[in-house]
Amino acid sequence: MKAKLLFGALLFGAASVPVAAQAQQTTTYAQPIAGTRLDVSATGEATRVPDVAIISTGVVTRAASARSALEQNAARMERVRAALRRAGIPDRDIQTSNINLNPEYRYAENQPPRLTGYTASNQVSVRFRDIAKTGEILDILVAEGANQINGPSLTIDKPEEALDEARTKAIAVGRARADIYARALGMRVVRLLSVSESGGSYPVPPPMPVMMEARAMGGAATKIDPGEQKVSVTLGMTFELR
């Protein structure tokens, strides 16, 4: 009877072992390779036309007092925001990026600095989802009081499809490269053992300054050229050769 109780206790103890603890005891054995192992790195690329332009715009005002500089700045920025909304830019694509208030001094030789006024600046980052209308909207912003514009940074809103295309090309490149090594060694590719991705990239070019004086003087309208962007994916691939 005691033996049965002891056997039951042992069974209960084994059943009460946490799943995590059991998992820790599991041993994974690497599959043996009968042939030669070959590691290659392959990169696949795809191109897309950018469909989003990100531009920083805002207002810089100067006044004798800090309060006046801020009040003037706030009034002009409200006109800028209203112009963006009238142009169909949703609130989710308008984000305050920088607000500054700085004193200005005049420096003279052998004299202490003299306060001459204050400079206030307010900038918003705007995401334009219709690049063709970006230049037209920028001209409107200048007319409404914006006197500071930086950009654009052009990017791809949803790069997943392009990255998948680059992955497919990277696999093809890796397999072709493995075949080249195999032929050079008088062997053949038996199988693909593993694939690892080091990451995809779709670089955003640095913003370029947008010149607005021509439109303000009645000249040609500002134009944004989207061009093309390249995305890439690099894969590490391991093959077995025989």
Coordinates of C-alpha atoms in Angstrom, one line a residue:
M1 CA 0.0 0.0 0.0
K2 CA 2.9 2.4 0.8
A3 CA 4.5 1.6 -2.5
K4 CA 1.3 2.6 -4.3
L5 CA 1.1 5.9 -2.4
L6 CA 4.7 6.6 -3.2
F7 CA 4.2 5.9 -6.9
G8 CA 1.1 8.1 -6.9
A9 CA 3.1 11.0 -5.3
L10 CA 5.8 10.7 -7.9
L11 CA 3.3 10.9 -10.7
F12 CA 1.6 13.9 -9.1
G13 CA 5.0 15.6 -8.7
A14 CA 5.9 15.0 -12.4
A15 CA 2.5 16.4 -13.5
S16 CA 2.9 19.5 -11.4
V17 CA 6.2 20.5 -13.1
P18 CA 5.6 23.9 -14.9
V19 CA 5.4 23.8 -18.7
A20 CA 8.2 26.4 -18.8
A21 CA 10.5 24.1 -16.8
Q22 CA 9.7 21.2 -19.0
A23 CA 10.5 23.3 -22.1
Q24 CA 13.9 24.2 -20.7
Q25 CA 14.8 20.6 -20.5
T26 CA 14.1 20.1 -24.3
T27 CA 17.3 19.7 -26.3
T28 CA 17.4 20.7 -30.0
Y29 CA 19.8 18.8 -32.1
A30 CA 21.2 20.3 -35.3
Q31 CA 20.6 18.4 -38.4
P32 CA 23.9 16.8 -39.6
I33 CA 25.3 18.0 -42.9
A34 CA 26.7 15.2 -45.1
G35 CA 28.2 17.6 -47.7
T36 CA 29.9 21.0 -47.7
R37 CA 28.3 24.0 -46.0
L38 CA 28.2 27.2 -48.0
D39 CA 27.2 30.6 -46.4
V40 CA 26.3 33.4 -48.8
S41 CA 25.0 37.0 -48.4
A42 CA 22.5 38.3 -51.0
T43 CA 20.8 41.7 -51.4
G44 CA 17.7 42.3 -53.4
E45 CA 16.4 45.7 -54.5
A46 CA 13.2 47.3 -55.6
T47 CA 12.3 50.8 -56.7
R48 CA 9.2 52.9 -56.0
V49 CA 8.0 56.4 -56.6
P50 CA 7.7 58.2 -53.2
D51 CA 4.1 59.0 -52.3
V52 CA 4.6 61.1 -49.2
A53 CA 6.4 64.4 -48.7
I54 CA 7.3 65.6 -45.2
I55 CA 7.9 69.4 -44.9
S56 CA 8.6 71.6 -41.9
T57 CA 7.0 75.0 -42.1
G58 CA 6.4 77.8 -39.6
V59 CA 6.7 81.4 -38.7
V60 CA 9.5 83.5 -37.2
T61 CA 8.5 86.8 -35.6
R62 CA 10.5 89.6 -34.0
A63 CA 9.3 92.2 -31.5
A64 CA 10.6 94.4 -28.7
S65 CA 9.0 92.3 -26.0
A66 CA 8.7 88.6 -25.5
R67 CA 4.9 88.7 -25.2
S68 CA 4.5 90.7 -28.4
A69 CA 6.8 88.3 -30.3
L70 CA 4.7 85.3 -29.1
E71 CA 1.4 87.0 -29.8
Q72 CA 2.3 87.9 -33.3
N73 CA 3.7 84.5 -33.9
A74 CA 0.6 82.8 -32.6
A75 CA -1.7 84.9 -34.9
R76 CA 0.3 84.1 -38.0
M77 CA 0.6 80.4 -37.2
E78 CA -3.2 80.2 -36.8
R79 CA -3.5 81.5 -40.4
V80 CA -1.0 78.9 -41.5
R81 CA -2.9 76.1 -39.8
A82 CA -6.2 77.3 -41.2
A83 CA -4.6 77.3 -44.7
L84 CA -3.5 73.7 -44.3
R85 CA -6.9 72.6 -43.2
R86 CA -8.5 74.4 -46.1
A87 CA -6.1 72.6 -48.4
G88 CA -7.4 69.3 -47.1
I89 CA -4.5 68.3 -44.8
P90 CA -6.0 66.3 -41.8
D91 CA -5.0 67.1 -38.2
R92 CA -3.2 63.8 -37.9
D93 CA -0.7 65.0 -40.6
I94 CA 0.1 68.2 -38.8
Q95 CA 2.4 68.0 -35.8
T96 CA 4.1 70.8 -33.8
S97 CA 7.9 70.1 -34.0
N98 CA 9.5 73.2 -32.5
I99 CA 8.6 76.3 -30.5
N100 CA 11.4 78.8 -29.5
L101 CA 11.6 82.2 -27.8
N102 CA 15.1 83.8 -27.8
P103 CA 16.4 87.2 -26.7
E104 CA 18.4 89.2 -29.2
Y105 CA 21.3 91.3 -28.2
R106 CA 23.4 94.0 -29.8
Y107 CA 27.2 93.7 -29.2
A108 CA 29.5 96.7 -29.2
E109 CA 33.2 96.8 -28.5
N110 CA 34.1 97.4 -24.8
Q111 CA 30.4 97.5 -23.9
P112 CA 28.0 95.0 -22.3
P113 CA 25.5 93.4 -24.6
R114 CA 22.2 95.4 -25.0
L115 CA 18.9 93.6 -25.3
T116 CA 17.2 94.7 -28.6
G117 CA 14.1 92.4 -28.7
Y118 CA 12.9 88.8 -28.9
T119 CA 12.6 86.3 -31.7
A120 CA 9.7 83.7 -31.5
S121 CA 9.5 80.7 -33.8
N122 CA 6.9 78.0 -34.2
Q123 CA 7.3 75.1 -36.6
V124 CA 5.0 72.3 -37.6
S125 CA 5.8 69.1 -39.5
V126 CA 3.3 68.5 -42.3
R127 CA 2.8 65.2 -44.1
F128 CA 1.6 65.7 -47.7
R129 CA 0.0 62.5 -49.1
D130 CA -0.6 64.1 -52.6
I131 CA 2.9 65.1 -53.7
A132 CA 1.6 66.8 -56.8
K133 CA -0.2 69.4 -54.7
T134 CA 2.7 70.0 -52.3
G135 CA 4.2 73.0 -54.1
E136 CA 0.8 74.7 -54.6
I137 CA 0.1 74.4 -50.9
L138 CA 3.5 75.7 -49.9
D139 CA 2.8 78.8 -52.0
I140 CA -0.5 79.3 -50.2
L141 CA 1.3 79.0 -46.8
V142 CA 3.8 81.7 -47.7
A143 CA 0.9 84.0 -48.7
E144 CA -0.7 83.3 -45.3
G145 CA 2.4 84.3 -43.4
A146 CA 4.8 81.3 -43.3
N147 CA 8.3 82.5 -43.6
Q148 CA 10.2 79.4 -42.7
I149 CA 10.1 76.2 -44.8
N150 CA 12.5 73.2 -44.8
G151 CA 12.2 70.1 -46.9
P152 CA 10.9 68.1 -48.5
S153 CA 11.8 64.6 -47.2
L154 CA 10.2 62.2 -49.6
T155 CA 9.3 58.7 -48.5
I156 CA 7.2 55.6 -49.2
D157 CA 4.1 55.5 -47.0
K158 CA 3.7 51.7 -47.1
P159 CA 7.0 50.0 -48.1
E160 CA 6.0 46.4 -47.3
E161 CA 5.1 45.5 -50.9
A162 CA 8.4 46.8 -52.2
L163 CA 10.3 45.1 -49.4
D164 CA 8.7 41.8 -50.2
E165 CA 9.7 42.2 -53.8
A166 CA 13.3 42.9 -52.7
R167 CA 13.2 39.7 -50.5
T168 CA 12.1 37.6 -53.5
K169 CA 15.0 39.0 -55.6
A170 CA 17.4 38.5 -52.7
I171 CA 16.5 34.8 -52.5
A172 CA 17.0 34.4 -56.3
V173 CA 20.4 36.2 -56.1
G174 CA 21.5 33.9 -53.2
R175 CA 20.5 30.8 -55.0
A176 CA 22.2 31.8 -58.2
R177 CA 25.3 32.7 -56.2
A178 CA 25.3 29.3 -54.5
D179 CA 25.1 27.6 -58.0
I180 CA 28.1 29.6 -59.1
Y181 CA 30.2 28.4 -56.1
A182 CA 28.9 24.8 -56.6
R183 CA 29.9 24.7 -60.3
A184 CA 33.3 26.2 -59.5
L185 CA 33.9 23.4 -56.9
G186 CA 32.6 20.7 -59.2
M187 CA 29.6 20.2 -56.9
R188 CA 25.9 20.9 -56.9
V189 CA 23.5 22.6 -54.5
V190 CA 21.6 19.9 -52.6
R191 CA 19.3 22.0 -50.4
L192 CA 18.9 25.3 -48.6
L193 CA 19.5 24.9 -44.9
S194 CA 18.6 28.3 -43.5
V195 CA 17.7 31.9 -44.3
S196 CA 18.1 35.0 -42.1
E197 CA 17.3 38.6 -42.8
S198 CA 19.5 41.3 -41.5
G199 CA 16.9 44.0 -42.2
G200 CA 15.3 46.0 -45.0
S201 CA 16.1 49.7 -45.7
Y202 CA 14.4 52.4 -47.6
P203 CA 16.6 55.5 -47.1
V204 CA 14.9 58.9 -46.9
P205 CA 17.0 61.6 -48.7
P206 CA 18.0 64.6 -46.6
P207 CA 15.6 67.5 -46.9
M208 CA 16.5 70.3 -49.3
P209 CA 15.6 73.9 -48.8
V210 CA 12.5 75.1 -50.7
M211 CA 12.8 78.6 -52.2
M212 CA 9.5 80.5 -52.1
E213 CA 10.5 84.0 -53.2
A214 CA 9.6 83.4 -56.9
R215 CA 5.9 82.8 -56.2
A216 CA 5.7 85.6 -53.7
M217 CA 6.9 87.9 -56.5
G218 CA 4.5 86.6 -59.0
G219 CA 6.9 84.1 -60.7
A220 CA 6.6 80.4 -61.3
A221 CA 4.9 78.1 -58.8
T222 CA 6.9 75.8 -56.6
K223 CA 7.2 72.3 -57.9
I224 CA 8.1 69.0 -56.1
D225 CA 9.7 66.2 -58.2
P226 CA 9.2 62.9 -56.4
G227 CA 11.8 60.9 -58.5
E228 CA 12.4 57.3 -57.4
Q229 CA 13.5 55.6 -54.2
K230 CA 15.3 52.3 -53.8
V231 CA 14.5 49.8 -51.1
S232 CA 16.8 46.8 -50.3
V233 CA 16.8 43.7 -48.2
T234 CA 19.9 41.6 -47.3
L235 CA 19.6 37.9 -46.5
G236 CA 22.1 35.4 -45.1
M237 CA 21.6 32.0 -46.7
T238 CA 23.2 28.6 -45.9
F239 CA 23.3 25.8 -48.5
E240 CA 24.5 22.3 -48.5
L241 CA 26.7 21.3 -51.5
R242 CA 27.7 17.8 -52.6

